[in-house]
mmCIF file of C-alpha atoms in Angstrom:
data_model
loop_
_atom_site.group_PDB
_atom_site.id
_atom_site.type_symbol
_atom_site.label_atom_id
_atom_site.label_comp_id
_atom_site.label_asym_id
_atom_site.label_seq_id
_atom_site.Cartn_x
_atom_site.Cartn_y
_atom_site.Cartn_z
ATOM 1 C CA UNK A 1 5.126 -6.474 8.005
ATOM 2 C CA UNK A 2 7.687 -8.286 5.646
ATOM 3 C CA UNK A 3 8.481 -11.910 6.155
ATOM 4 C CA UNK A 4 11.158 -11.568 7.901
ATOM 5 C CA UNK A 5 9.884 -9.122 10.673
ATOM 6 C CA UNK A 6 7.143 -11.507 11.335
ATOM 7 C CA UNK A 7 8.993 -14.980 11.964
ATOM 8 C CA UNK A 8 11.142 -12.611 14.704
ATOM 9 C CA UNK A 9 8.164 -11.612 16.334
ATOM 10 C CA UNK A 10 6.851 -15.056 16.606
ATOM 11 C CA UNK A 11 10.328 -16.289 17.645
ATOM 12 C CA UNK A 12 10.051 -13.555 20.320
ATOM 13 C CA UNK A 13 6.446 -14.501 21.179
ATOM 14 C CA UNK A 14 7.360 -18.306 21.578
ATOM 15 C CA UNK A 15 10.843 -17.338 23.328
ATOM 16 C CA UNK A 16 8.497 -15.395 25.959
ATOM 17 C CA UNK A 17 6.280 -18.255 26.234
ATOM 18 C CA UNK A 18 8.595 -20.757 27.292
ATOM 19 C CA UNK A 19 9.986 -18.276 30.023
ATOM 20 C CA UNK A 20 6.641 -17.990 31.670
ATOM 21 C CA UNK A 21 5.947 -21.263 32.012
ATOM 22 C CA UNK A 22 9.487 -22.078 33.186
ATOM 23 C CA UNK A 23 8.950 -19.525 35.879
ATOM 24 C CA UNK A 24 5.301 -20.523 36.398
ATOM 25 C CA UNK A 25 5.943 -24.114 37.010
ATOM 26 C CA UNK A 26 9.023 -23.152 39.318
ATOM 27 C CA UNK A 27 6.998 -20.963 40.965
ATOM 28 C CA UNK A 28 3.942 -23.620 41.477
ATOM 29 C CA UNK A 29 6.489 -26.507 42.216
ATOM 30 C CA UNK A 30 8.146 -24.061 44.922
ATOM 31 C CA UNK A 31 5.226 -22.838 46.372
ATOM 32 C CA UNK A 32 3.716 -26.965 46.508
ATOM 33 C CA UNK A 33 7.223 -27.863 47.815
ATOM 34 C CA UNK A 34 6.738 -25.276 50.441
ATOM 35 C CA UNK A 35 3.174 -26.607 51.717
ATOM 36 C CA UNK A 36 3.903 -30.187 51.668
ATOM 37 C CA UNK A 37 6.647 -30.107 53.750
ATOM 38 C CA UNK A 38 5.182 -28.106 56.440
ATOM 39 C CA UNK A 39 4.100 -32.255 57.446
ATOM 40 C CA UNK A 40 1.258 -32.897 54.405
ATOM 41 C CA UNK A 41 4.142 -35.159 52.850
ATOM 42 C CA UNK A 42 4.641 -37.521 56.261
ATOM 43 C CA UNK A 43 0.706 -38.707 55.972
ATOM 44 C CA UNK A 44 -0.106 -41.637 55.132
ATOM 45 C CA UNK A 45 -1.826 -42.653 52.098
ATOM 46 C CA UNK A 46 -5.772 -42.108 52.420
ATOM 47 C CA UNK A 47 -8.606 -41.285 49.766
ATOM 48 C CA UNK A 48 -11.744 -40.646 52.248
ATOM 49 C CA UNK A 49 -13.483 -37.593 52.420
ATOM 50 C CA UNK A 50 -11.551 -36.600 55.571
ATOM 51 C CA UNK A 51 -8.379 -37.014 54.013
ATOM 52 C CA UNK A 52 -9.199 -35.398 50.664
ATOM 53 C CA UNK A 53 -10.532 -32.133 52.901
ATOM 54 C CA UNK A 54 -7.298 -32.228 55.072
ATOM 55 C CA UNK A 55 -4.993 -32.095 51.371
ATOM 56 C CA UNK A 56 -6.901 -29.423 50.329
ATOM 57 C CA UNK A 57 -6.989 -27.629 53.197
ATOM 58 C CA UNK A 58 -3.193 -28.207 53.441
ATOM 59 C CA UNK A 59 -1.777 -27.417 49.740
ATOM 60 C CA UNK A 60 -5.048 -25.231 48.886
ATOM 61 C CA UNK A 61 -2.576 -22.205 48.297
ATOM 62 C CA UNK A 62 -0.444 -24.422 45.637
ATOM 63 C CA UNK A 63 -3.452 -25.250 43.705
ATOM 64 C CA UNK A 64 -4.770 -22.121 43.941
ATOM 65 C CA UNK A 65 -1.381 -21.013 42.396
ATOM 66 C CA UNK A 66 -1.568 -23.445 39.966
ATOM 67 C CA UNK A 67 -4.992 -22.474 38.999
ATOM 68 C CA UNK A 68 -4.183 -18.872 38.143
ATOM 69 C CA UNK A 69 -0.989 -19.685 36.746
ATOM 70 C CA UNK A 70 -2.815 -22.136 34.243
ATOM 71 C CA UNK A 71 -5.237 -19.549 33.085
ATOM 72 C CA UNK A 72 -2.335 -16.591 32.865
ATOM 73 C CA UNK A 73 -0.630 -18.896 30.342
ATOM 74 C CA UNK A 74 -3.596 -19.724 28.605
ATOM 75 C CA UNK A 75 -4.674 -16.408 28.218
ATOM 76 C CA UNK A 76 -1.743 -15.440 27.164
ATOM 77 C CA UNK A 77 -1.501 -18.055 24.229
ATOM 78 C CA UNK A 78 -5.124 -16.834 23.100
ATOM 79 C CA UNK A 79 -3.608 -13.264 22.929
ATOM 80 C CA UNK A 80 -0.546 -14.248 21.235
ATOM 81 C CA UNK A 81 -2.639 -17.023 18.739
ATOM 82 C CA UNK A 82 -4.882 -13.930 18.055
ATOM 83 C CA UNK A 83 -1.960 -11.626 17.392
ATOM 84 C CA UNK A 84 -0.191 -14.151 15.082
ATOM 85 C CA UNK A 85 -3.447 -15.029 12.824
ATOM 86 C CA UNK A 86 -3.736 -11.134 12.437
ATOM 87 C CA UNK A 87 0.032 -10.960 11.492
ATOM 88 C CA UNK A 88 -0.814 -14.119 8.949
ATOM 89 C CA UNK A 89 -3.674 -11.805 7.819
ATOM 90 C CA UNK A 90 -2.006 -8.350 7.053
ATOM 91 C CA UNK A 91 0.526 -10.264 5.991
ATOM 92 C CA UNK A 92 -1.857 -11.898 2.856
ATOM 93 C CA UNK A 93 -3.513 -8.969 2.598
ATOM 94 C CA UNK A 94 0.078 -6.978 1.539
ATOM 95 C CA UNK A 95 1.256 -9.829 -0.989
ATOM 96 C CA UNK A 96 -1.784 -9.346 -2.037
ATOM 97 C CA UNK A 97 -2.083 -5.958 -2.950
ATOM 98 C CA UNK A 98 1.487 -6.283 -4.279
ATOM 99 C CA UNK A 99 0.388 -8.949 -6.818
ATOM 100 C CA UNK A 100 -2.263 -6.778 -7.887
ATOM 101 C CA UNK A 101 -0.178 -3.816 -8.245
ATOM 102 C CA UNK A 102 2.667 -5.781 -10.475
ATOM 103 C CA UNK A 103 -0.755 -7.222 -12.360
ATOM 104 C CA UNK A 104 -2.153 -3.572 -13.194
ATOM 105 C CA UNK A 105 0.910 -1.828 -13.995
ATOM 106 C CA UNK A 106 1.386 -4.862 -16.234
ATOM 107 C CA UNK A 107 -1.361 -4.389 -18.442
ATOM 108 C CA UNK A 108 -0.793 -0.402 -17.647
ATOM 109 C CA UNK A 109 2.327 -0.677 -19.545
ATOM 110 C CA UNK A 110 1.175 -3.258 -22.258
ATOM 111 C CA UNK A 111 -1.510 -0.718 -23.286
ATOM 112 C CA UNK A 112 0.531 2.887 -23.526
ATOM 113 C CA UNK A 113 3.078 0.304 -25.448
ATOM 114 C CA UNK A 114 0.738 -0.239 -28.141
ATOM 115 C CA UNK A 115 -0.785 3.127 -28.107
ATOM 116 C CA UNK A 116 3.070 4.765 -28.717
ATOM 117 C CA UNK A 117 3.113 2.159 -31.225
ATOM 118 C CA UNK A 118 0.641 3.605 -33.367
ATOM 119 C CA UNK A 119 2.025 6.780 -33.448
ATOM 120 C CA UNK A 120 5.303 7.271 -35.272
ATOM 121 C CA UNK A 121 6.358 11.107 -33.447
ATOM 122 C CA UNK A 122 5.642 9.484 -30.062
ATOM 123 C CA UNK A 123 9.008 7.743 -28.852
ATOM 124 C CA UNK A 124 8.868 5.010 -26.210
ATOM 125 C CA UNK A 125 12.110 6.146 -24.732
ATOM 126 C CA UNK A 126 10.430 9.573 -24.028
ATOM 127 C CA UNK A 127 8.013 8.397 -21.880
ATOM 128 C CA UNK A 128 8.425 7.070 -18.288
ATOM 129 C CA UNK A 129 5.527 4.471 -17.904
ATOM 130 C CA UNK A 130 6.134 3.835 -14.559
ATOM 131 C CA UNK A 131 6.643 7.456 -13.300
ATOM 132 C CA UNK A 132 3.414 8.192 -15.240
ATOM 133 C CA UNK A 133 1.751 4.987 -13.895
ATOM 134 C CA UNK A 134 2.858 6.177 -10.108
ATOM 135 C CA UNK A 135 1.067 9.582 -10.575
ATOM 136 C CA UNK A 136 -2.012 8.381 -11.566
ATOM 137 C CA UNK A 137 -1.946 6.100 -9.256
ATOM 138 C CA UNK A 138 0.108 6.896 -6.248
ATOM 139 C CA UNK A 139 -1.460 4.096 -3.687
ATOM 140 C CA UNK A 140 -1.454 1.287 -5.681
ATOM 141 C CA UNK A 141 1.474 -0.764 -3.595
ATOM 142 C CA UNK A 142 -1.476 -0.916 -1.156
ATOM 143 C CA UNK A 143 -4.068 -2.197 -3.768
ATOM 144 C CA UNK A 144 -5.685 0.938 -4.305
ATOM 145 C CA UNK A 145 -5.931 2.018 -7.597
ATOM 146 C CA UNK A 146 -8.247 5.157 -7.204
ATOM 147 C CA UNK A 147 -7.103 7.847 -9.484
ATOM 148 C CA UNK A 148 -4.898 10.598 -7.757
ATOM 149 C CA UNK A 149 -5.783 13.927 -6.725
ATOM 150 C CA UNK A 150 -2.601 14.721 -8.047
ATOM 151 C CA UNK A 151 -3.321 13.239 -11.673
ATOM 152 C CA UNK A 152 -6.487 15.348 -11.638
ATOM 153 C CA UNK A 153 -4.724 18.505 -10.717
ATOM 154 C CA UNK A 154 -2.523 17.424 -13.862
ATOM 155 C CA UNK A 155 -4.787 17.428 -16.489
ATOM 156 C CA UNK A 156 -6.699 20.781 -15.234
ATOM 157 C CA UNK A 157 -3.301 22.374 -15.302
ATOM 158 C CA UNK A 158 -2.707 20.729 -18.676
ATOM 159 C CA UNK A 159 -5.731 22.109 -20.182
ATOM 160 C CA UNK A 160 -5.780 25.156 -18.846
ATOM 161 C CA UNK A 161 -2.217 25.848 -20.645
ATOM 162 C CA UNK A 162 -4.330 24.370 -23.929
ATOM 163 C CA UNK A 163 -7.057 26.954 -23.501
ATOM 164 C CA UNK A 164 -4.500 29.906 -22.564
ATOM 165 C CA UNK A 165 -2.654 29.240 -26.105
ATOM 166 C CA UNK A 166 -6.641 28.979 -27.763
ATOM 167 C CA UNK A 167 -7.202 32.208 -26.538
ATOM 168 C CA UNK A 168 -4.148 34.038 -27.735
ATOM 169 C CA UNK A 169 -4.623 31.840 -31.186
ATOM 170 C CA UNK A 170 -8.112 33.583 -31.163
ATOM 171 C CA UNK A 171 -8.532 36.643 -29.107
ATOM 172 C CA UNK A 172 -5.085 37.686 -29.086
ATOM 173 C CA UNK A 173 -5.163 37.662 -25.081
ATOM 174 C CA UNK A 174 -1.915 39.351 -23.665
ATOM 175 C CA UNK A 175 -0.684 39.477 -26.949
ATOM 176 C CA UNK A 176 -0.965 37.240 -30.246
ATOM 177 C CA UNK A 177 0.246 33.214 -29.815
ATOM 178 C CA UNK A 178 3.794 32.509 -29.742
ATOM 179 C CA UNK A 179 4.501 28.854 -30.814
ATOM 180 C CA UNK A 180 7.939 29.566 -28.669
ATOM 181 C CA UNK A 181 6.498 30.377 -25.453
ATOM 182 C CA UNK A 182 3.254 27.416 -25.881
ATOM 183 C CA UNK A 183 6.483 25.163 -26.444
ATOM 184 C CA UNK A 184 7.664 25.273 -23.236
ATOM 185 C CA UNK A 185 4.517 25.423 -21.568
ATOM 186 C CA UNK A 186 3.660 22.407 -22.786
ATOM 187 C CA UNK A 187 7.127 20.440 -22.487
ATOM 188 C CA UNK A 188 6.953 21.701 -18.963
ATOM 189 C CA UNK A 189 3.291 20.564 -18.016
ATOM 190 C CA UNK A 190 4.018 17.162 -19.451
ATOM 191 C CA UNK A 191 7.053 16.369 -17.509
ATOM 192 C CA UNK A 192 5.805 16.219 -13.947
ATOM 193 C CA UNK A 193 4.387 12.399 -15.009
ATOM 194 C CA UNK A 194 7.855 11.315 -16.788
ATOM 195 C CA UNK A 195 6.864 12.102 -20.601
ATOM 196 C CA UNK A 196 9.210 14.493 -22.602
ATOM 197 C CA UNK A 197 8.329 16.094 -25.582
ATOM 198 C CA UNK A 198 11.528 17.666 -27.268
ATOM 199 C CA UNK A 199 11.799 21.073 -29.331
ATOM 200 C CA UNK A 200 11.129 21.151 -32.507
ATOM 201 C CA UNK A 201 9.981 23.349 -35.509
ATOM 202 C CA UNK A 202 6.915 24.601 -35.090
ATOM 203 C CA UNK A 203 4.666 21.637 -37.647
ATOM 204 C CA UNK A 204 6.962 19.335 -36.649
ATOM 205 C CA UNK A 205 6.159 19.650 -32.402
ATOM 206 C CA UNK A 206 2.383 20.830 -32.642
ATOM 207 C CA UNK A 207 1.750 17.159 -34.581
ATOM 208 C CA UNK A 208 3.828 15.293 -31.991
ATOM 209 C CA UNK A 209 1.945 17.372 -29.335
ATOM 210 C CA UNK A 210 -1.160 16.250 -31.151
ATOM 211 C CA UNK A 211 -0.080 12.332 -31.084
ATOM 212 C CA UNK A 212 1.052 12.572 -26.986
ATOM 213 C CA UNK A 213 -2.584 14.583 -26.019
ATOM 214 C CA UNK A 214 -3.986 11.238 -27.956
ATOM 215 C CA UNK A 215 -2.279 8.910 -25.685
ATOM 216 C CA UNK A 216 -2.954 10.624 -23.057
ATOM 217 C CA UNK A 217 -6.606 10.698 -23.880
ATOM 218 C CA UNK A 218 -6.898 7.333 -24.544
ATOM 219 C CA UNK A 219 -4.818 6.097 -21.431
ATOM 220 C CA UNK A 220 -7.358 8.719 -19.268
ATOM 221 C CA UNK A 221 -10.226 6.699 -21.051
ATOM 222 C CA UNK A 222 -9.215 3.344 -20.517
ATOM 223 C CA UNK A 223 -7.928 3.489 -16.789
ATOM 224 C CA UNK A 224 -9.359 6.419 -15.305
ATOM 225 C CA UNK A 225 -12.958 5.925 -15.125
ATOM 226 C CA UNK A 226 -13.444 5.382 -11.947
ATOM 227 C CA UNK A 227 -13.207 9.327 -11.028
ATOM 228 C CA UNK A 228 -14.409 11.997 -12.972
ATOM 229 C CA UNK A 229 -11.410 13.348 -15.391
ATOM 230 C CA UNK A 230 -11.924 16.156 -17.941
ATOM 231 C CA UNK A 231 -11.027 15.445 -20.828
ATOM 232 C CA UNK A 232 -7.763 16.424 -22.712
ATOM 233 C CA UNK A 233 -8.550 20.364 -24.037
ATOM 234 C CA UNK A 234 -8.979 20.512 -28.069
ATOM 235 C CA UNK A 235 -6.166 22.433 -29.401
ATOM 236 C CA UNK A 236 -7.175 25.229 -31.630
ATOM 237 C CA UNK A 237 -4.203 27.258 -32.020
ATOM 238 C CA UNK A 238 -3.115 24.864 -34.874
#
């Protein structure tokens, strides 16, 4: 719940308060009212035993009231003290996991930087950091940061388009390799997690290929070893 939803439901809380014990103490001070001047207000002043037992006896319904009333509203204030502490709670608990989010994709985005750095073919302004960052992890608003089933689905499909051009390179399987037809394959794999990889002649695109697999690898390396990832698929159609 967001700051702004909570202070309304404590306003609302507090609001609802106040109206039961307005009605509660009306209620008592009606029902006391009521009792005492059935004649209990005309006696005189008297603290024996006798007179104690006759007050009871004579407002025993008003206190009896008053009793219930005073442990409705303080039941009622345990339940809503409860309710608020566990409001202050999830509340912690979601800035939090935002902090930690804004935190990881920080150094998320600090490392690809330098790895694109290092590699003149790979352009910065082809790759999507956060779109890629949001794939791989797809719960981390909520502090998890548990690679995605999705991200593993990724880099199966990836490699299995790697090993399908490997076995035309080598076996000629449904026909010899086509640089062409890999081209796309690839450029279409790659841009489900925001990187693009742009035509090129055919040196020119398998070494920038070559560069992006190494990101990825190292990115996989460094942030995904919490779950078991295969590894990017060695290209031997070169």
């Amino acid at each position: 719940m967001n700051k702004e939803g909570k202070i309304i439901t404590m306003d609302c809380f507090f609001g609802f308060m106040k109206v039961v014990v307005l009605f509660s103490g009306l209620f008592f001070l009606a029902v006391f009212l009521t009792s005492g001047l059935g004649g209990h207000f005309y006696y005189d002043i008297c603290f024996s035993n006798k007179c104690y037992l006759e007050f009871y006896d004579g407002f025993e319904a008003a206190l009896l009231l008053g009793n219930f009333l005073i442990k409705l509203i303080l039941g009622l204030a345990t339940v809503g003290g409860i309710f608020i502490a566990l409001l202050t709670y999830v509340s912690i608990q979601g800035a939090n996991a935002l902090s930690n989010h804004l935190s990881h994709f920080s150094v998320f985005q600090d490392y690809v930087k330098s790895e694109i750095d290092r590699r003149p073919l790979v352009s910065l302004s082809s790759v999507d950091i956060l779109k890629w960052y949001n794939f791989i992890f797809s719960d981390s608003r909520s502090g998890v940061t548990t690679v995605s089933d999705e991200y593993v689905f990724f880099v199966k499909s990836l490699n299995e388009k790697i090993s399908y051009s490997n076995r035309q390179a080598l076996y000629a399987e449904d026909g010899s390799f086509k640089y062409v037809p890999h081209q796309t394959r690839i450029i279409e794999a790659l841009y489900p997690i925001g990187i693009n990889i742009d035509r090129a002649p055919r040196n020119h695109f398998f070494e920038a290929e070559q560069e992006m697999f190494s990101v990825l690898s190292a990115v996989n390396r460094e942030f995904c070893f919490g779950r078991w990832l295969p590894e990017i698929a060695k290209s031997k159609y070169l």
